[in-house]
Coordinates of C-alpha atoms and ligand atoms in Angstrom, one line a residue:
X1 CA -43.0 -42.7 -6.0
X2 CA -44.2 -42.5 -2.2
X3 CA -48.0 -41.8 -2.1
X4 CA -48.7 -39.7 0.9
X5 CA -51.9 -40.7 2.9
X6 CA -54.1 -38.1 1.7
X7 CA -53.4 -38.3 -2.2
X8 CA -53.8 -42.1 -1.8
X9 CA -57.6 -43.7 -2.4
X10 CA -58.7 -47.2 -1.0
X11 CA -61.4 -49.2 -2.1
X12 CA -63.9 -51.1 0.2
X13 CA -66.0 -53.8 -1.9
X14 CA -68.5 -55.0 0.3
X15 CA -69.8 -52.7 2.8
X16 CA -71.7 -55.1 5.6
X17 CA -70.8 -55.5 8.9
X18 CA -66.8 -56.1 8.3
X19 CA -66.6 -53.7 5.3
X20 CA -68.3 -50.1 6.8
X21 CA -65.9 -51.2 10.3
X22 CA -62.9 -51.4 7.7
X23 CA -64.4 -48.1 5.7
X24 CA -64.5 -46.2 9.4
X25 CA -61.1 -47.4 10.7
X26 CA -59.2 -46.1 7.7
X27 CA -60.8 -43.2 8.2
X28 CA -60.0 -42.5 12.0
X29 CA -56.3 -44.0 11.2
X30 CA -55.9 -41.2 8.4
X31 CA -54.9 -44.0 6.3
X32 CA -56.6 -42.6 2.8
X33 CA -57.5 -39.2 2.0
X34 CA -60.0 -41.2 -0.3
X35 CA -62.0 -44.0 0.7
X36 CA -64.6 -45.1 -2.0
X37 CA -67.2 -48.1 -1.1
X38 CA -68.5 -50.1 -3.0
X39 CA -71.6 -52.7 -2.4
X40 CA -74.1 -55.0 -4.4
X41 CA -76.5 -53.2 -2.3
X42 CA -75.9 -49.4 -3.9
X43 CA -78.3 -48.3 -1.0
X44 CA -76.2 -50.1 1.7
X45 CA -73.1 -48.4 0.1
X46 CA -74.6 -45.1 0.1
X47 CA -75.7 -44.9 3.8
X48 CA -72.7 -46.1 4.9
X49 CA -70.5 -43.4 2.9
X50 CA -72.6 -40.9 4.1
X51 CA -72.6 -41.7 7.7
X52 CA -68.5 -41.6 7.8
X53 CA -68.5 -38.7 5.7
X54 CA -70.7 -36.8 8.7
X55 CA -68.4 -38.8 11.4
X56 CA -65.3 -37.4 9.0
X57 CA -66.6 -33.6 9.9
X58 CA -65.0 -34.5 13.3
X59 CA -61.9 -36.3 12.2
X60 CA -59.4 -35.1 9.4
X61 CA -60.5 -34.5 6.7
X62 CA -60.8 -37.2 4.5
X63 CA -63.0 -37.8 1.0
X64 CA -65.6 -40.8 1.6
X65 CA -68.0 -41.4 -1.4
X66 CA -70.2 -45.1 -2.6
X67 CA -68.6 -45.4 -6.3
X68 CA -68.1 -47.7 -9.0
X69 CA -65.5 -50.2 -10.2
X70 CA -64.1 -47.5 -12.5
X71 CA -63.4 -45.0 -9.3
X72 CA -61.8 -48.6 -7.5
X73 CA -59.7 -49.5 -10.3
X74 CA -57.2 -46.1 -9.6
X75 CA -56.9 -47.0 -5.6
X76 CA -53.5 -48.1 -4.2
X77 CA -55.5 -50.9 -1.9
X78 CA -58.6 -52.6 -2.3
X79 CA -60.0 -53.9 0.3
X80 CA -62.0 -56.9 0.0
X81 CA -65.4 -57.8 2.4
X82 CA -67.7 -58.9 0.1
X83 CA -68.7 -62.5 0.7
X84 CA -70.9 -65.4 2.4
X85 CA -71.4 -65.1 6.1
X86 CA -72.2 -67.9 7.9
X87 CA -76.1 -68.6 9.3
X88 CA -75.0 -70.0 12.6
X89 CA -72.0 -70.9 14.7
X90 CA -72.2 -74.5 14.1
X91 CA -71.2 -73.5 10.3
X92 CA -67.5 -74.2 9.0
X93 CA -65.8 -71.3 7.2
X94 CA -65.0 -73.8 4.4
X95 CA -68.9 -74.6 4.0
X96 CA -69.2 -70.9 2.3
X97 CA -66.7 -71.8 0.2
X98 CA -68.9 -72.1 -3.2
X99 CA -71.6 -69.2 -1.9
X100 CA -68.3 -66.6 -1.3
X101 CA -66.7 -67.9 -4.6
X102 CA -68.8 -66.8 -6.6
X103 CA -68.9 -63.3 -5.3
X104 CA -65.1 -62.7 -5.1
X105 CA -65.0 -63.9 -8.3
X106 CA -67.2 -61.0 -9.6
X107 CA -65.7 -58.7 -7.4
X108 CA -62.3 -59.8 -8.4
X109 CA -63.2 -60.0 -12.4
X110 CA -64.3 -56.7 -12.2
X111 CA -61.7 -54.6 -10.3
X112 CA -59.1 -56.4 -13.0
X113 CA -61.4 -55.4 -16.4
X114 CA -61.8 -52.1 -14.3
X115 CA -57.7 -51.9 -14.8
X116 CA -56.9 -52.1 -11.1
X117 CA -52.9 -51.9 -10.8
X118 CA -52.8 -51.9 -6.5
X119 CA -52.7 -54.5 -3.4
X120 CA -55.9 -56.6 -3.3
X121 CA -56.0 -57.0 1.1
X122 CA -59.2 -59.6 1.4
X123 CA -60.8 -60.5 4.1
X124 CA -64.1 -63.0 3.1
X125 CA -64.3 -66.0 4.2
X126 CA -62.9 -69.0 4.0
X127 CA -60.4 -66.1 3.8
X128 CA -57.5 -68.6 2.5
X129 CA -59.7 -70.1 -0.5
X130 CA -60.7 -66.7 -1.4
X131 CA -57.4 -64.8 -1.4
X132 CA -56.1 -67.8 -4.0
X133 CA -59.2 -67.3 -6.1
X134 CA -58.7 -63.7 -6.1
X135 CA -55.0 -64.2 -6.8
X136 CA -56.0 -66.5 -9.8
X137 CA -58.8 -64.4 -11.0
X138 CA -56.8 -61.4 -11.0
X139 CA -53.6 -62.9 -12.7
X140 CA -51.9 -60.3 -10.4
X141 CA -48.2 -61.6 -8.5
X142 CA -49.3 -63.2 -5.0
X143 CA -47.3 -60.8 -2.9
X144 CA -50.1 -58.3 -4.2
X145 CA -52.6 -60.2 -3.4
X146 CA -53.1 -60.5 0.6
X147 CA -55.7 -62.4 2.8
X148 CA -56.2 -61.2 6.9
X149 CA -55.8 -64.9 7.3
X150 CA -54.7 -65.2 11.1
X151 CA -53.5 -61.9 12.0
X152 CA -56.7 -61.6 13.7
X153 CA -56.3 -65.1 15.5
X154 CA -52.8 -63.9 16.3
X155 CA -54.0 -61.0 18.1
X156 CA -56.4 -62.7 20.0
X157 CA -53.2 -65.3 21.1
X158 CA -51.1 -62.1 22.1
X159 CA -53.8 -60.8 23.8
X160 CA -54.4 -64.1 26.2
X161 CA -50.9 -64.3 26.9
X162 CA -50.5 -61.1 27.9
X163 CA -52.8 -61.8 30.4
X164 CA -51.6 -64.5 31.7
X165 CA -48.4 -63.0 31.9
X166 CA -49.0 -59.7 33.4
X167 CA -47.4 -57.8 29.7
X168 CA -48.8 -55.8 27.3
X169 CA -49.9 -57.7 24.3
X170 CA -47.9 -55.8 22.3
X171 CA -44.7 -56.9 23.9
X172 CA -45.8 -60.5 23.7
X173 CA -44.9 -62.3 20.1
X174 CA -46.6 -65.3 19.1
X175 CA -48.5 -66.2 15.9
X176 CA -51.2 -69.0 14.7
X177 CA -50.3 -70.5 11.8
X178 CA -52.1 -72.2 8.7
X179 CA -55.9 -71.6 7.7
X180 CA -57.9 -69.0 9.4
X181 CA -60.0 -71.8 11.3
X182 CA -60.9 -74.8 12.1
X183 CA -57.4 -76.1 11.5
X184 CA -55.2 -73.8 11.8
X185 CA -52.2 -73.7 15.0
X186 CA -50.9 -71.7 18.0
X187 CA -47.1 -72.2 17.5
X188 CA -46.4 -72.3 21.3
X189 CA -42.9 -72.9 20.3
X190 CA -42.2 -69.9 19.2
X191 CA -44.1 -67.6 21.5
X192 CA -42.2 -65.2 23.6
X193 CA -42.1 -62.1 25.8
X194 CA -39.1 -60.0 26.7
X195 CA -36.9 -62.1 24.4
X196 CA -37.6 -65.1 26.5
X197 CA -39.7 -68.1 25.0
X198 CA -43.1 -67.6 27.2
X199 CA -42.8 -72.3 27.9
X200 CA -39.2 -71.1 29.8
X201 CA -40.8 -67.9 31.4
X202 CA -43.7 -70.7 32.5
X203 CA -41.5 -73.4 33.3
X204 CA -42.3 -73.7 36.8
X205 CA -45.9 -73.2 36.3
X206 CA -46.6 -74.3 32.5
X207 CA -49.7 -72.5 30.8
X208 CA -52.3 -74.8 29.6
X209 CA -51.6 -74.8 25.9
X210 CA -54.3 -76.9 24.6
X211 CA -57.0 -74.6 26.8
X212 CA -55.6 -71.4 25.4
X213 CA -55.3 -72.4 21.5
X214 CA -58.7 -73.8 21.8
X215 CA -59.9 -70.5 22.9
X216 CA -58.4 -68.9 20.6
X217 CA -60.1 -70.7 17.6
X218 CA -63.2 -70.4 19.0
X219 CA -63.4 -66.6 19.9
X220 CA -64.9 -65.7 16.9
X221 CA -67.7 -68.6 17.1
X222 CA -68.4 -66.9 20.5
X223 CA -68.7 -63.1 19.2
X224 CA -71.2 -64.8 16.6
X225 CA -73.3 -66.2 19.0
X226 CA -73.3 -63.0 21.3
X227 CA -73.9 -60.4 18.2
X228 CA -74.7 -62.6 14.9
X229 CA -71.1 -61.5 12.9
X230 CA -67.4 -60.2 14.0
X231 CA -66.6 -57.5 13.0
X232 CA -63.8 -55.1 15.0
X233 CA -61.1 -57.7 15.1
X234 CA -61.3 -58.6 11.6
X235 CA -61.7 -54.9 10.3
X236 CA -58.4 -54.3 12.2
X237 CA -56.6 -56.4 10.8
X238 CA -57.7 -55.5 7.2
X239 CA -56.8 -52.5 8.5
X240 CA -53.6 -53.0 10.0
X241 CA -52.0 -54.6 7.0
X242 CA -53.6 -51.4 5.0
X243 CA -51.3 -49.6 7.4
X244 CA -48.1 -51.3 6.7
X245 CA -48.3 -51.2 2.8
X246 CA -49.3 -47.2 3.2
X247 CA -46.5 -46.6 5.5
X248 CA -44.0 -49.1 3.6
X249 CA -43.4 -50.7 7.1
X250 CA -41.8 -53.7 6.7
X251 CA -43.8 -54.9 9.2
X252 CA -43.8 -58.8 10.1
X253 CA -47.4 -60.0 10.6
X254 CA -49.1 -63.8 9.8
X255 CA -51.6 -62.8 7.1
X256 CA -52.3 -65.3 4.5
X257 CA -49.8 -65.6 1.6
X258 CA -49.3 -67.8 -1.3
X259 CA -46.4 -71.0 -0.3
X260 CA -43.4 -71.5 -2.4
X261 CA -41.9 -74.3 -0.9
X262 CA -41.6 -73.1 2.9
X263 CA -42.1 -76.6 5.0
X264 CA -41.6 -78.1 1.7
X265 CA -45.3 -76.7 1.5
X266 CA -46.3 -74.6 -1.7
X267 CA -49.2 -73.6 -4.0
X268 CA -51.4 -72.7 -1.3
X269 CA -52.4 -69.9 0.9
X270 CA -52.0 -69.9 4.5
X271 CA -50.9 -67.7 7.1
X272 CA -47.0 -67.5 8.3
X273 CA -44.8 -64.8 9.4
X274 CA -44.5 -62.4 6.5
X275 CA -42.7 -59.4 5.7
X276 CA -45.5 -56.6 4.4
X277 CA -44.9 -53.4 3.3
X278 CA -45.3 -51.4 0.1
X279 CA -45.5 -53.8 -2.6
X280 CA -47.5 -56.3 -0.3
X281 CA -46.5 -59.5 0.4
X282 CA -42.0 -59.0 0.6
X283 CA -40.9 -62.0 2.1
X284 CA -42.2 -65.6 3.6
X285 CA -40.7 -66.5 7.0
X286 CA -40.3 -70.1 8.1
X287 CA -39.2 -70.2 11.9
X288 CA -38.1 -73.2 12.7
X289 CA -41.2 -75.0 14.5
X290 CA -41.2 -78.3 16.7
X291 CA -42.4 -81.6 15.1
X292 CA -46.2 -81.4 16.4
X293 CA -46.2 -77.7 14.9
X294 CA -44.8 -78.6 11.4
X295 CA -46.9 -81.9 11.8
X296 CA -50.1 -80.1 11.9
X297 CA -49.4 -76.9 9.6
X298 CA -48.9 -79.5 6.9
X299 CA -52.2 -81.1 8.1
X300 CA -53.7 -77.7 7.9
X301 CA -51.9 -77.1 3.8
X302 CA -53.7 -80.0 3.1
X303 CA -57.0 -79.5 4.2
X304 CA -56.6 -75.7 2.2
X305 CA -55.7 -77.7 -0.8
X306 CA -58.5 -80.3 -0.4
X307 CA -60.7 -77.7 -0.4
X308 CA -58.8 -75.5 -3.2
X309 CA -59.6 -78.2 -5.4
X310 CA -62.6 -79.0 -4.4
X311 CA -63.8 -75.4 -5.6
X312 CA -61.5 -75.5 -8.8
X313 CA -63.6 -78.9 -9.9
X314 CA -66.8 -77.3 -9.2
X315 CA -65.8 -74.3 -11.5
X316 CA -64.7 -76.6 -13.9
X317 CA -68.3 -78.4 -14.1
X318 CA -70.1 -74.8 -14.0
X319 CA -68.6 -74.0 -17.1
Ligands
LIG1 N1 -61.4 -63.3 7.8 C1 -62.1 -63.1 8.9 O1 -61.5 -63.2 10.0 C2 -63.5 -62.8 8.9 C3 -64.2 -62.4 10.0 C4 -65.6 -62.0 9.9 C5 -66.2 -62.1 8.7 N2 -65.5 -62.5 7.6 C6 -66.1 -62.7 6.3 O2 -66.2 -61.4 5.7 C7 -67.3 -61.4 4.8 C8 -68.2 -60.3 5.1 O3 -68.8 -60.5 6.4 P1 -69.9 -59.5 6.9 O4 -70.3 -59.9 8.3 O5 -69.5 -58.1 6.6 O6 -71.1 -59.9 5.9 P2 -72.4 -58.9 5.5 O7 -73.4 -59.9 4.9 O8 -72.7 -58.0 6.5 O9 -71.7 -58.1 4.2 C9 -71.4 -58.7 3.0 C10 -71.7 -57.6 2.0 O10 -71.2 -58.1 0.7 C11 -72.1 -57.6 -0.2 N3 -72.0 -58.3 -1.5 C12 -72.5 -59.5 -1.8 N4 -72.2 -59.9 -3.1 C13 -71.5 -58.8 -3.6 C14 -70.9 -58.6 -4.8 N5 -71.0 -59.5 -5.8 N6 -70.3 -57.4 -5.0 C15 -70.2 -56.5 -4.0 N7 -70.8 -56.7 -2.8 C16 -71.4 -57.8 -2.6 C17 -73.5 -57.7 0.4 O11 -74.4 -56.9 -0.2 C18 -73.2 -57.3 1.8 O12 -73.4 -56.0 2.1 C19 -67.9 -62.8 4.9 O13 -67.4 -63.7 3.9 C20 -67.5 -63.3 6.3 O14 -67.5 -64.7 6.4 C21 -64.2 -62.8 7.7

C-alpha cells in the first residue's frame, strides 16, 4: 500500500546539530506530514519541534511534535542522529566508535521493543560501525537498515568536478566508495559527465586526482574547524535517501549497505552504488573498478571489519 507524504510519519532520534537540520529539511521537502523528534535531552527535543512547527506556519502544512519511542515505533522511516561527536578535527570517526555505540544501541533497542516495522536511515558516526550495530541490534533485514555513509562525500566529488568541468553537478556521476572517512576512495575510474568518462574528457589536460580526493575527505574536517560540527551536507543526505524510499524512486545513490559478497567482500557495511527505494536497500551494484580502486576498497572493508570487531569484543567483555 503506497503511503502518501502527508499520512506518512518520520522519526528523528537525536535532535543536535544534524538531527533538527534533518527534522527542518523533511519539512520544507514535504516529505512527512508527521515528523516526531525525539532526544535524550526532552528540552532540546521540545525547542526544536516547536521552532519548525512556527517555521511550518509558512510552509505546508505539516504535524511536527517531540514524542516518545511509542509515537516512533508507527513511522515509515526513522531517522537516526543520535551519537558521539568528535571534540576536535584531529579526532578519527572510528575513535567514537565505543562513545556512539552505546547510544545507537539504546536508541536502536528501543525503537525495536517499541515495535518499529519501517527503514532505520542512520547517520552517527562512524556511520558504517553504527549502521551494522543497528542492523544487529534491530534483527531487522539489512536492506532496511541504511547508513548516509558517502552520499555526502559523493556530493561533495560531483560538486568539485563540476567545477572543474564547467557542468552542473548534477550531470556529473562519480561516487566515493568504502567507509565514510579516513579510508574510504574516489573511484576516478568510473567518474563521468555527458556519458564520457571525465580521465578521457581530461585527457589532454588530466585533473589532479590525488589533490581532488584529498579534498574531498577532508571537507568535513574543514567545516569543523570553521563552525565546530557539519551539519547541512550530512542532513541532506539523510534526507535525500528519506526522499527516495517515500517516493519509491529507485534511485541509485552510494549510502552504506551491508556486503554479500560484491568484490568478494561481505559481512560489512560500506558504501557502493545501491539501488534505494521503498523497501530500502534493493540492490548492490559492483561497477567494475581498476586494480588500485578494488585494491583499496578492500583495504578500506578491512579496516571497517577491524574495527567491527573490535567493538563486538568490547561488548562481549561489558557483559
Ligand atoms: N555521517 C556523517 O556524515 C556525519 C556528519 C556529521 C555528524 N555525524 C554524526 O552525527 C551524530 C550527531 O552529530 P551532531 O553534530 O548532531 O551532534 P550533537 O551533539 O549536536 O547531537 C547529538 C544528539 O544526540 C542526543 N543523544 C545522545 N544520546 C542519546 C540517546 N541515548 N537517545 C537519544 N538522543 C541521544 C544528544 O542529546 C544530542 O542532542 C554524531 O555521531 C556525529 O559524529 C555524522
Amino acid at each position: 500500500v503506497s503511503v502518501t507524504p502527508s499520512d506518512r510519519r518520520i522519526a528523528v532520534i537525536g535532535t543536535g546539530h544534524v538531527g533538527s537540520t534533518v527534522a527542518y529539511a523533511l519539512m520544507l521537502r514535504e516529505l512527512a506530514g508527521e515528523i516526531v523528534l525525539l532526544d535524550a535531552n526532552a528540552e532540546l527535543a521540545a525547542a526544536e519541534a516547536h521552532d519548525i512547527e512556527h517555521a511550518n506556519a509558512l510552509a505546508r502544512r505539516a504535524r511536527i511534535w517531540a514524542g516518545d519511542y511509542a509515537e516512533a515505533a508507527s513511522a515509515s522511516i526513522a531517522v537516526i542522529t543520535a551519537g558521539a561527536t568528535m571534540n576536535t578535527a584531529a579526532e578519527s570517526r572510528l575513535s567514537l566508535v565505543n562513545r556512539s555505540a552505546a547510544i545507537v544501541r539504546s536508541c536502536v533497542g528501543a525503537l525495536t521493543a517499541a515495535g518499529f516495522g519501517g527503514i532505520i536511515v542512520i547517520a552517527s558516526n562512524p556511520v558504517d560501525i553504527m549502521a551494522q550495530l543497528a542492523h544487529e541490534i534491530s534483527g531487522m533485514p539489512a536492506g532496511r537498515v541504511i547508513g548516509t555513509g558517502t552520499l555526502v562525500d559523493s556530493a561533495r566529488l560531483r560538486s568539485l568536478l563540476g567545477t572543474k568541468l564547467g557542468v552542473d553537478p548534477q550531470s556529473v556521476v562519480a561516487y566515493v566508495l568504502g567507509e565514510h572517512g579516513d579510508s574510504e576512495l574516489a573511484a576516478f575510474s568510473l567518474a563521468q559527465a555527458g556519458a564520457i568518462p571525465v580521465r578521457a574528457l581530461r585527457a589532454h589536460d588530466p585533473l589532479d586526482e590525488v589533490a581532488i580526493e584529498d579534498d574531498v575527505r577532508r571537507a568535513g574536517l574543514r567545516i569543523f574547524e570553521g563552525k565546530g560540527y557539519t551539519s547541512f551536507g550530512v542532513a541532506s543526505a539523510a534526507v535525500r535517501i528519506c526522499e527516495a524510499i517515500v517516493w519509491d524512486e529507485h534511485a541509485v545513490m552510494p549510502v552504506s549497505a551491508l556486503l554479500t559478497g560484491q568484490y568478494g567482500i561481505s559481512g560489512v557495511y560500506l558504501s557502493l552504488p545501491c539501488v534505494v527505494g521503498a523497501a530500502g536497500v534493493d540492490r548492490i551494484m559492483a561497477p567494475q573498478l581498476d586494480d588500485d580502486e578494488l585494491r583499496r576498497l578492500r583495504a578500506s572493508a578491512s579496516v571497517l571489519e577491524a574495527t567491527h570487531a573490535a567493538l563486538r569484543d568490547a561488548q562481549s567483555v561489558d557483559v
